[in-house]
Amino acid sequence: MALKINQLHEGEGMTEKVRVRFAPAPTGHLHIGNIRTCLFNWLFARHYNGKVILRIEDTDVARSLDEACQTIVDDLRWIGLDWDEGYGVGGPYGPYRQSERLDVYRKYAEALISRGDAYFCYCTPEELAEERKAYLARGRMPRYSGKCRNLSRDEVERLSAERTPVVRFRVPVDAVILDDMIKGEINFDSSTIGDFVIMRSDGFPTYNFAVVVDDAEMKVTHIIRGDEHISNTPRQIMLYEALGFPRPKFGHVAMILDPDKTKLSKRHGATSLSYYREAGYLPEAILNHLALLGWTPGDTREIMSLHEVQTEFSLDRVSKGPSVFDPKKLDWFNSQYIRASDPDRLLDMALPYLGRFGIHEDSQLGGEERERLEKIVTSVRDSITNLSGIPEEVAFLFGDGVEAYDESARKWIEGPTAKPALSGFIEVFSGSDAAELGREEIQAGLKRVIGDAGIGARKVLMPIRAALTGRTKGPELHVVMEILGRERSINRVRAALLDTGGNSGGATSL
Ligand code: GLU
């Protein structure tokens, strides 16, 4: 299978330029499955130097709104999958929104009707329901009986006066063979497929018809999509034949499952991209996880940039079976990417989450303020799994005092070593008036406090950490002190000193 693709696109016989499409319906935010499909199309196209088209499939949605289309554009832009032609960017085969192409579908439907490959059907929903029942009663798979296949001209005239017909495709009796780029050869028995509707009575095409017309008109060469569409594929192949269009290649990617191996659903957690975006997941973490859902680099690598995956991508490394979307694994990817982010970008990404500290996405930050905030967010980047966890982690670095000591911090503050540690701290660090506390001064100072107390480093440093942060875990002490500066550090330690030696309760407010 892989050989065929490679021969076609990389070998001597490479005559065709790869063109793929994203074809989402505007029904809200894209979900994880959509994004994985877009990603595989994107990777395939970029790997082979091809083109990506964005087409909005809005013939089945009750109302198609600009806003809903914009949501798709925003989601794709945010995740970083770009397209060369299509909705929002234009191109030679537009319009790229199906609801604006009704005359195109009509034209092809008329051509099929005039050749006898399609016909008007006047059956009412009640009649069809009766037919269905009768099939089921006989223990057979329901399908359209073909009742309107051979209506006479007179009958057509009479019925047209009463009802608006649909257009049905006259399904031929040939077997359909799909040579799928991922699943291999699949044979379909067309005798189980009844004549299906291609144009509805409201003048809208059905999905199977519109998708074929559009993919052909837009010169799509490879259709990579979820395998829930496999049952549509024989219908589409028959339409390609009837319309005389060259058949594109199909690749059906197996579905994504929840960790408990059921179909990915909201029941087990969020599936919408917007959820992950708002919760502070990085696009590259999501893409990295999704790339490895179904595709493998052939070794044990996990952290891979989009560029690396693109360079190595091929459909012969896409598995035939389903893969599992594990939110915990995504957390892991996300924390890896957060750790690797440079402070400047990390701060930009964190800004929308810092509202409770009076900082906003569009805050005009001065150089010094920016630097301080960069230090703050960077100080906790090892301990968060997503950006929305930042405020909780950095809260202690804002404000003058510590709001409350957690249980383990209180133990240290009320413990026997707090007094010598904290008073030693004040003595050493109040020796200078300079507001700034540099790393060297801090390190030398802490060493002195430890030495003077003579009770061991941990017993000195833990009460100090507890006093400064209200906790016993967090960024390195020198980082905390650098961020807080001299005055706030000393004030916090002073406040804690009042709480030592049996005073219970929270931190003394300043
Ligand atoms: N609009 C369809 C979907 O979102 C596209 C199917 C296809 O790729 O043919 O599932």
XYZ file of C-alpha atoms and ligand atoms in Angstrom:
520
model
C 0.000 0.000 0.000
C 2.681 2.445 1.041
C 4.587 1.575 -2.077
C 1.705 2.687 -4.232
C 1.504 6.041 -2.523
C 5.219 6.543 -2.685
C 5.346 5.541 -6.322
C 2.634 7.977 -7.066
C 4.009 10.953 -5.231
C 7.682 10.489 -4.878
C 8.729 8.097 -7.587
C 9.191 8.653 -11.276
C 5.485 8.392 -11.980
C 4.685 11.456 -9.925
C 2.335 13.363 -12.135
C -0.341 14.285 -9.685
C -0.241 17.163 -7.256
C -1.690 16.237 -3.880
C -4.835 18.150 -2.926
C -6.682 17.357 0.273
C -9.512 19.019 2.097
C -10.844 19.729 5.572
C -14.602 19.429 5.320
C -16.178 20.248 8.676
C -19.830 21.018 9.271
C -20.392 24.290 11.137
C -22.029 22.782 14.179
C -19.952 24.392 16.894
C -16.359 24.070 17.962
C -14.304 21.411 16.273
C -13.793 18.377 18.402
C -10.784 16.217 18.967
C -11.758 13.772 16.186
C -12.180 16.590 13.640
C -8.820 18.008 14.553
C -7.105 14.641 14.177
C -8.667 14.268 10.698
C -7.581 17.793 9.752
C -4.123 17.090 11.109
C -3.629 13.894 9.082
C -4.813 15.655 5.930
C -2.522 18.556 6.666
C 0.468 16.302 7.361
C -0.144 14.330 4.193
C -0.472 17.448 2.049
C 2.530 19.217 3.545
C 4.655 16.086 3.349
C 3.989 15.765 -0.365
C 4.079 19.486 -1.020
C 0.406 19.534 -1.793
C -2.465 21.873 -1.136
C -5.011 21.992 1.662
C -8.559 23.207 1.017
C -11.100 24.252 3.655
C -14.680 23.583 2.672
C -17.642 24.225 4.928
C -20.212 21.432 4.692
C -23.375 23.160 5.732
C -26.114 21.479 3.721
C -27.221 19.254 6.576
C -27.215 21.818 9.332
C -30.460 23.550 10.200
C -29.029 27.037 9.837
C -25.669 27.987 8.565
C -24.346 31.095 10.216
C -21.259 33.131 9.439
C -20.459 32.976 13.103
C -20.389 29.181 13.074
C -18.022 29.209 10.084
C -15.848 31.741 11.869
C -15.618 29.387 14.854
C -14.092 26.745 12.592
C -11.636 29.253 11.157
C -10.660 30.433 14.644
C -10.195 26.884 15.922
C -7.986 25.933 12.982
C -5.948 29.120 13.194
C -5.440 28.650 16.900
C -4.302 25.070 16.582
C -2.006 26.122 13.745
C -3.281 24.059 10.800
C -3.331 26.338 7.802
C -4.983 25.965 4.411
C -4.171 27.244 0.961
C -7.586 27.548 -0.600
C -11.101 27.655 0.637
C -13.360 29.345 3.086
C -11.868 32.566 4.369
C -8.997 32.631 1.881
C -10.647 32.094 -1.519
C -9.280 30.165 -4.469
C -10.092 29.067 -8.006
C -12.852 26.560 -7.209
C -15.111 28.550 -4.897
C -17.437 29.236 -3.358
C -16.193 26.975 -0.589
C -19.325 26.898 1.462
C -21.787 24.295 0.250
C -24.897 26.377 0.893
C -23.560 28.815 -1.718
C -23.132 26.101 -4.348
C -26.702 24.910 -4.793
C -26.736 25.722 -8.510
C -23.632 23.556 -8.994
C -25.330 20.525 -7.439
C -28.500 21.194 -9.418
C -26.517 21.194 -12.644
C -24.974 17.798 -11.940
C -28.267 16.351 -10.713
C -29.892 17.434 -13.959
C -27.108 15.803 -15.943
C -27.655 12.539 -14.072
C -31.413 12.740 -14.615
C -31.026 13.410 -18.330
C -28.785 10.348 -18.674
C -31.192 8.159 -16.737
C -28.783 7.758 -13.817
C -31.098 9.594 -11.455
C -34.831 10.137 -11.262
C -37.498 12.080 -9.428
C -39.090 10.304 -6.500
C -42.458 11.404 -5.154
C -42.823 8.972 -2.270
C -44.040 10.631 0.887
C -42.362 10.075 4.248
C -45.414 7.994 5.260
C -45.062 5.746 2.228
C -41.374 5.291 2.901
C -42.055 4.446 6.525
C -44.561 1.791 5.391
C -42.004 0.324 3.004
C -39.446 0.207 5.763
C -41.810 -1.580 8.072
C -42.637 -4.139 5.407
C -38.941 -4.888 4.834
C -38.323 -5.278 8.534
C -41.377 -7.505 8.930
C -39.844 -9.829 6.333
C -36.596 -9.801 8.235
C -34.790 -7.864 5.522
C -32.611 -4.773 5.628
C -34.825 -1.844 4.727
C -33.953 0.050 1.575
C -35.802 2.057 -1.005
C -37.854 -0.275 -3.192
C -37.336 1.651 -6.408
C -41.023 2.459 -6.676
C -40.485 5.704 -8.650
C -37.733 4.300 -10.866
C -39.854 3.914 -13.933
C -42.687 6.387 -13.659
C -44.356 7.295 -16.920
C -44.361 10.854 -18.171
C -48.039 11.161 -17.258
C -47.450 9.945 -13.740
C -44.610 12.386 -13.303
C -46.825 15.211 -14.480
C -49.681 14.238 -12.206
C -47.461 13.791 -9.136
C -45.526 16.997 -9.807
C -48.716 18.950 -9.465
C -49.159 17.598 -5.947
C -45.697 17.171 -4.486
C -42.166 18.426 -4.779
C -39.970 15.435 -5.538
C -36.547 14.434 -4.325
C -33.931 13.170 -6.772
C -32.665 9.636 -6.312
C -29.601 8.054 -7.764
C -30.223 4.861 -9.727
C -27.817 2.487 -8.006
C -26.132 0.214 -10.546
C -25.708 -3.480 -9.824
C -21.917 -3.599 -10.065
C -19.770 -4.596 -7.149
C -17.793 -1.723 -5.658
C -14.190 -2.234 -4.665
C -12.413 0.318 -2.514
C -8.641 0.195 -2.419
C -8.291 2.124 0.794
C -4.912 3.704 1.516
C -5.163 2.713 5.174
C -7.555 -0.203 5.449
C -6.606 -2.043 2.264
C -9.107 -3.541 -0.145
C -12.759 -3.517 0.869
C -15.539 -5.041 -1.238
C -19.072 -3.725 -1.046
C -22.186 -5.472 -2.208
C -24.206 -2.831 -4.006
C -27.343 -4.973 -3.874
C -27.767 -3.912 -0.250
C -27.808 -0.266 -1.260
C -31.126 1.146 -2.353
C -31.474 4.083 -4.725
C -30.488 6.937 -2.441
C -31.528 10.560 -2.397
C -29.065 13.006 -3.907
C -31.216 16.143 -3.933
C -33.810 16.863 -1.290
C -37.154 18.477 -2.071
C -35.885 21.790 -0.641
C -33.251 21.997 -3.379
C -30.367 21.059 -1.078
C -28.061 18.201 -1.968
C -27.483 15.329 0.427
C -24.041 14.856 1.947
C -23.017 12.001 -0.379
C -23.841 13.964 -3.493
C -22.444 17.317 -2.447
C -19.192 15.802 -1.243
C -18.574 14.038 -4.566
C -19.431 17.072 -6.681
C -17.251 19.317 -4.550
C -14.304 16.982 -4.256
C -14.327 16.536 -8.027
C -14.781 20.229 -8.813
C -12.111 21.195 -6.299
C -9.774 18.577 -7.772
C -9.249 16.793 -4.476
C -6.901 13.876 -5.002
C -6.895 12.233 -1.567
C -9.736 11.947 0.888
C -8.538 11.186 4.377
C -11.344 10.960 6.889
C -12.760 9.022 9.808
C -13.837 5.454 9.196
C -17.377 6.250 10.246
C -17.680 7.335 6.600
C -16.727 3.967 5.122
C -20.347 3.022 4.563
C -20.800 6.210 2.517
C -17.836 5.479 0.313
C -19.450 2.914 -2.068
C -22.244 5.408 -2.726
C -19.709 8.082 -3.460
C -17.675 5.804 -5.721
C -20.803 5.007 -7.740
C -21.463 8.716 -8.128
C -17.904 9.306 -9.328
C -18.432 6.669 -11.990
C -21.826 7.970 -13.060
C -20.606 11.551 -13.264
C -17.485 10.561 -15.150
C -15.196 12.109 -12.538
C -11.773 10.622 -11.830
C -11.899 8.741 -8.551
C -9.752 10.178 -5.750
C -7.912 7.937 -3.338
C -9.546 7.249 -0.004
C -7.913 6.670 3.352
C -10.153 5.915 6.314
C -8.624 6.513 9.711
C -9.903 4.375 12.584
C -11.799 6.104 15.303
C -10.517 7.544 18.526
C -11.625 5.840 21.717
C -11.865 6.865 25.340
C -9.395 5.305 27.782
C -12.064 2.677 28.609
C -12.131 1.729 24.910
C -15.567 3.095 24.146
C -16.200 5.682 21.445
C -14.767 9.056 22.423
C -17.608 10.952 23.991
C -18.302 13.796 26.347
C -19.235 11.290 29.017
C -15.588 10.719 29.809
C -14.390 14.256 29.660
C -14.167 17.053 27.227
C -13.977 16.360 23.505
C -14.246 19.906 22.227
C -11.148 21.777 21.200
C -12.501 24.896 22.883
C -12.402 23.156 26.255
C -8.710 22.361 25.908
C -7.984 25.805 24.576
C -9.681 27.506 27.506
C -8.113 25.178 30.045
C -4.692 26.262 28.854
C -3.478 23.423 26.686
C -0.876 24.401 24.124
C -1.643 23.781 20.449
C 1.595 21.876 19.977
C 0.791 19.535 22.877
C -2.621 18.738 21.426
C -1.194 18.225 17.941
C 1.602 16.045 19.253
C -0.823 13.802 21.120
C -3.219 13.629 18.162
C -0.442 12.879 15.664
C 0.369 9.784 17.680
C -3.242 8.660 17.754
C -3.143 6.339 14.804
C 0.247 7.279 13.383
C 3.592 6.116 14.707
C 7.108 7.245 13.842
C 8.134 3.575 13.992
C 10.119 3.971 17.197
C 9.441 5.030 20.772
C 9.700 8.774 20.315
C 6.833 10.703 21.839
C 7.729 14.371 21.897
C 7.780 15.385 18.259
C 7.306 18.799 16.724
C 4.759 19.264 13.972
C 7.605 19.773 11.567
C 9.238 16.489 12.539
C 5.980 14.596 12.147
C 5.345 16.267 8.797
C 8.786 15.261 7.538
C 8.256 11.635 8.502
C 4.540 11.289 7.898
C 3.168 8.564 5.675
C -0.126 6.724 5.606
C 1.518 3.316 5.778
C 2.343 4.071 9.411
C -1.289 4.805 10.212
C -2.852 1.917 12.055
C -5.962 0.129 10.886
C -7.303 -0.148 14.417
C -8.615 2.480 16.807
C -6.459 4.545 19.132
C -7.067 5.975 22.566
C -7.322 9.634 23.505
C -6.103 9.798 27.047
C -6.531 13.162 28.798
C -3.763 12.150 31.250
C -1.379 11.600 28.377
C -2.367 14.983 27.011
C -1.559 16.478 30.430
C 1.856 14.927 30.163
C 2.475 16.337 26.689
C 1.212 19.707 27.834
C 3.461 19.870 30.856
C 6.427 18.951 28.666
C 5.652 21.761 26.230
C 5.004 24.268 29.022
C 8.387 23.438 30.535
C 10.065 23.924 27.202
C 8.386 27.264 26.427
C 10.576 30.302 26.584
C 9.585 32.833 29.291
C 8.427 35.445 26.822
C 5.944 33.161 25.100
C 4.907 31.516 28.339
C 3.939 34.907 29.738
C 1.971 35.796 26.593
C 0.089 32.536 26.839
C -0.457 32.965 30.578
C -1.758 36.557 30.446
C -5.423 35.619 29.841
C -5.333 33.623 33.092
C -3.923 36.354 35.299
C -7.069 38.482 35.519
C -7.446 38.030 39.250
C -4.139 39.809 39.733
C -5.332 42.744 37.653
C -3.404 41.656 34.587
C -5.106 41.092 31.252
C -4.314 39.945 27.776
C -4.168 43.523 26.530
C -2.417 44.961 29.587
C 0.311 47.365 28.524
C 3.197 45.978 30.487
C 6.323 48.027 31.044
C 9.689 46.315 30.573
C 10.282 45.799 34.268
C 6.784 44.607 34.986
C 7.007 42.177 32.092
C 10.290 40.852 33.330
C 8.877 40.341 36.814
C 5.818 38.524 35.445
C 7.975 36.380 33.199
C 9.950 35.356 36.283
C 6.728 34.597 38.121
C 5.194 32.340 35.476
C 8.502 30.694 34.702
C 9.004 29.910 38.388
C 6.024 27.528 38.352
C 6.257 26.072 34.880
C 7.576 22.758 36.190
C 4.625 22.203 38.435
C 1.630 22.897 36.211
C -0.100 20.733 33.625
C -2.002 23.542 31.962
C -1.970 27.318 31.871
C -5.190 27.689 33.808
C -3.344 26.166 36.769
C -0.958 29.134 36.883
C -3.010 31.558 39.050
C -3.324 29.033 41.834
C 0.394 28.346 41.755
C 1.572 31.942 41.617
C -1.000 33.592 43.900
C 1.462 33.652 46.795
C 3.831 35.815 44.780
C 1.279 38.617 44.519
C 0.145 40.859 47.356
C 2.107 41.827 50.429
C 1.427 38.960 52.751
C 0.720 35.260 52.647
C -3.036 34.689 52.780
C -2.877 31.476 54.751
C -0.429 28.752 55.630
C -1.293 25.292 54.475
C -1.140 22.523 57.035
C 2.430 21.465 56.462
C 3.644 25.072 56.342
C 1.945 25.770 59.647
C 3.718 22.826 61.218
C 7.073 24.304 60.337
C 6.096 27.772 61.487
C 4.890 26.443 64.786
C 7.789 24.051 65.118
C 10.838 24.488 67.325
C 13.235 25.601 64.592
C 11.125 28.465 63.240
C 12.270 31.100 65.703
C 16.013 30.809 65.153
C 15.521 30.395 61.392
C 13.209 33.349 60.945
C 14.994 35.744 63.252
C 18.304 34.791 61.642
C 16.762 35.557 58.271
C 15.652 39.031 59.352
C 18.992 39.808 60.828
C 20.905 38.805 57.708
C 18.648 40.299 55.061
C 17.736 43.570 56.734
C 21.400 44.496 56.658
C 20.966 46.340 53.351
C 18.536 48.991 52.088
C 18.714 47.952 48.453
C 15.221 46.941 47.282
C 16.547 44.328 44.879
C 17.730 40.995 46.091
C 20.180 39.416 43.698
C 20.714 35.698 43.458
C 24.235 35.815 44.878
C 23.229 37.902 47.855
C 20.348 35.538 48.541
C 22.472 32.432 48.336
C 25.241 33.839 50.489
C 22.664 35.193 52.965
C 20.819 31.894 53.325
C 24.118 30.133 53.862
C 24.858 32.502 56.698
C 21.457 31.982 58.287
C 21.986 28.221 58.131
C 25.494 28.504 59.554
C 24.478 30.823 62.401
C 21.532 28.646 63.449
C 23.646 25.491 63.451
C 20.670 23.152 63.300
C 20.962 21.867 59.745
C 19.863 23.367 56.430
C 16.426 21.801 56.119
C 15.285 22.918 59.567
C 16.194 26.464 58.642
C 15.010 26.594 55.085
C 11.620 24.955 55.600
C 10.280 27.542 58.060
C 11.610 30.289 55.787
C 9.892 28.765 52.778
C 6.706 28.337 54.807
C 6.858 31.979 55.908
C 7.482 33.309 52.413
C 5.039 31.153 50.478
C 2.528 29.650 52.917
C 3.482 26.208 51.618
C 6.295 23.704 51.725
C 6.560 23.155 47.972
C 7.142 25.536 45.132
C 9.824 27.276 43.146
C 13.351 27.410 44.471
C 13.723 29.702 47.436
C 16.109 32.098 45.751
C 13.625 32.524 42.898
C 10.831 33.267 45.349
C 12.977 35.841 47.116
C 14.110 37.470 43.906
C 10.514 37.901 42.849
C 9.272 39.141 46.201
C 12.185 41.534 46.721
C 13.739 42.461 50.032
C 10.919 44.330 51.717
C 8.133 41.867 51.058
C 10.373 38.929 51.970
C 11.286 40.471 55.297
C 7.718 41.511 56.046
C 6.452 38.018 55.431
C 9.089 36.501 57.653
C 8.299 39.067 60.359
C 4.621 38.218 60.181
C 5.416 34.515 60.462
C 7.675 35.150 63.439
C 4.632 36.426 65.338
C 2.960 33.101 64.648
C 5.791 30.929 65.887
C 6.002 29.124 69.154
C 2.430 28.013 69.750
C 0.420 30.830 68.181
C -2.109 29.025 66.051
C -4.227 30.316 63.221
C -3.299 31.622 59.792
C -0.760 34.159 58.811
C -0.898 37.422 60.649
C -2.157 39.974 58.221
C 0.119 42.824 57.434
N -18.677 17.019 6.683
C -18.254 15.668 6.850
C -17.919 15.451 8.303
O -17.674 16.418 9.011
C -17.052 15.383 5.980
C -16.980 13.984 5.598
C -15.944 13.735 4.549
O -14.778 13.988 4.828
O -16.295 13.306 3.473
O -17.922 14.339 8.771
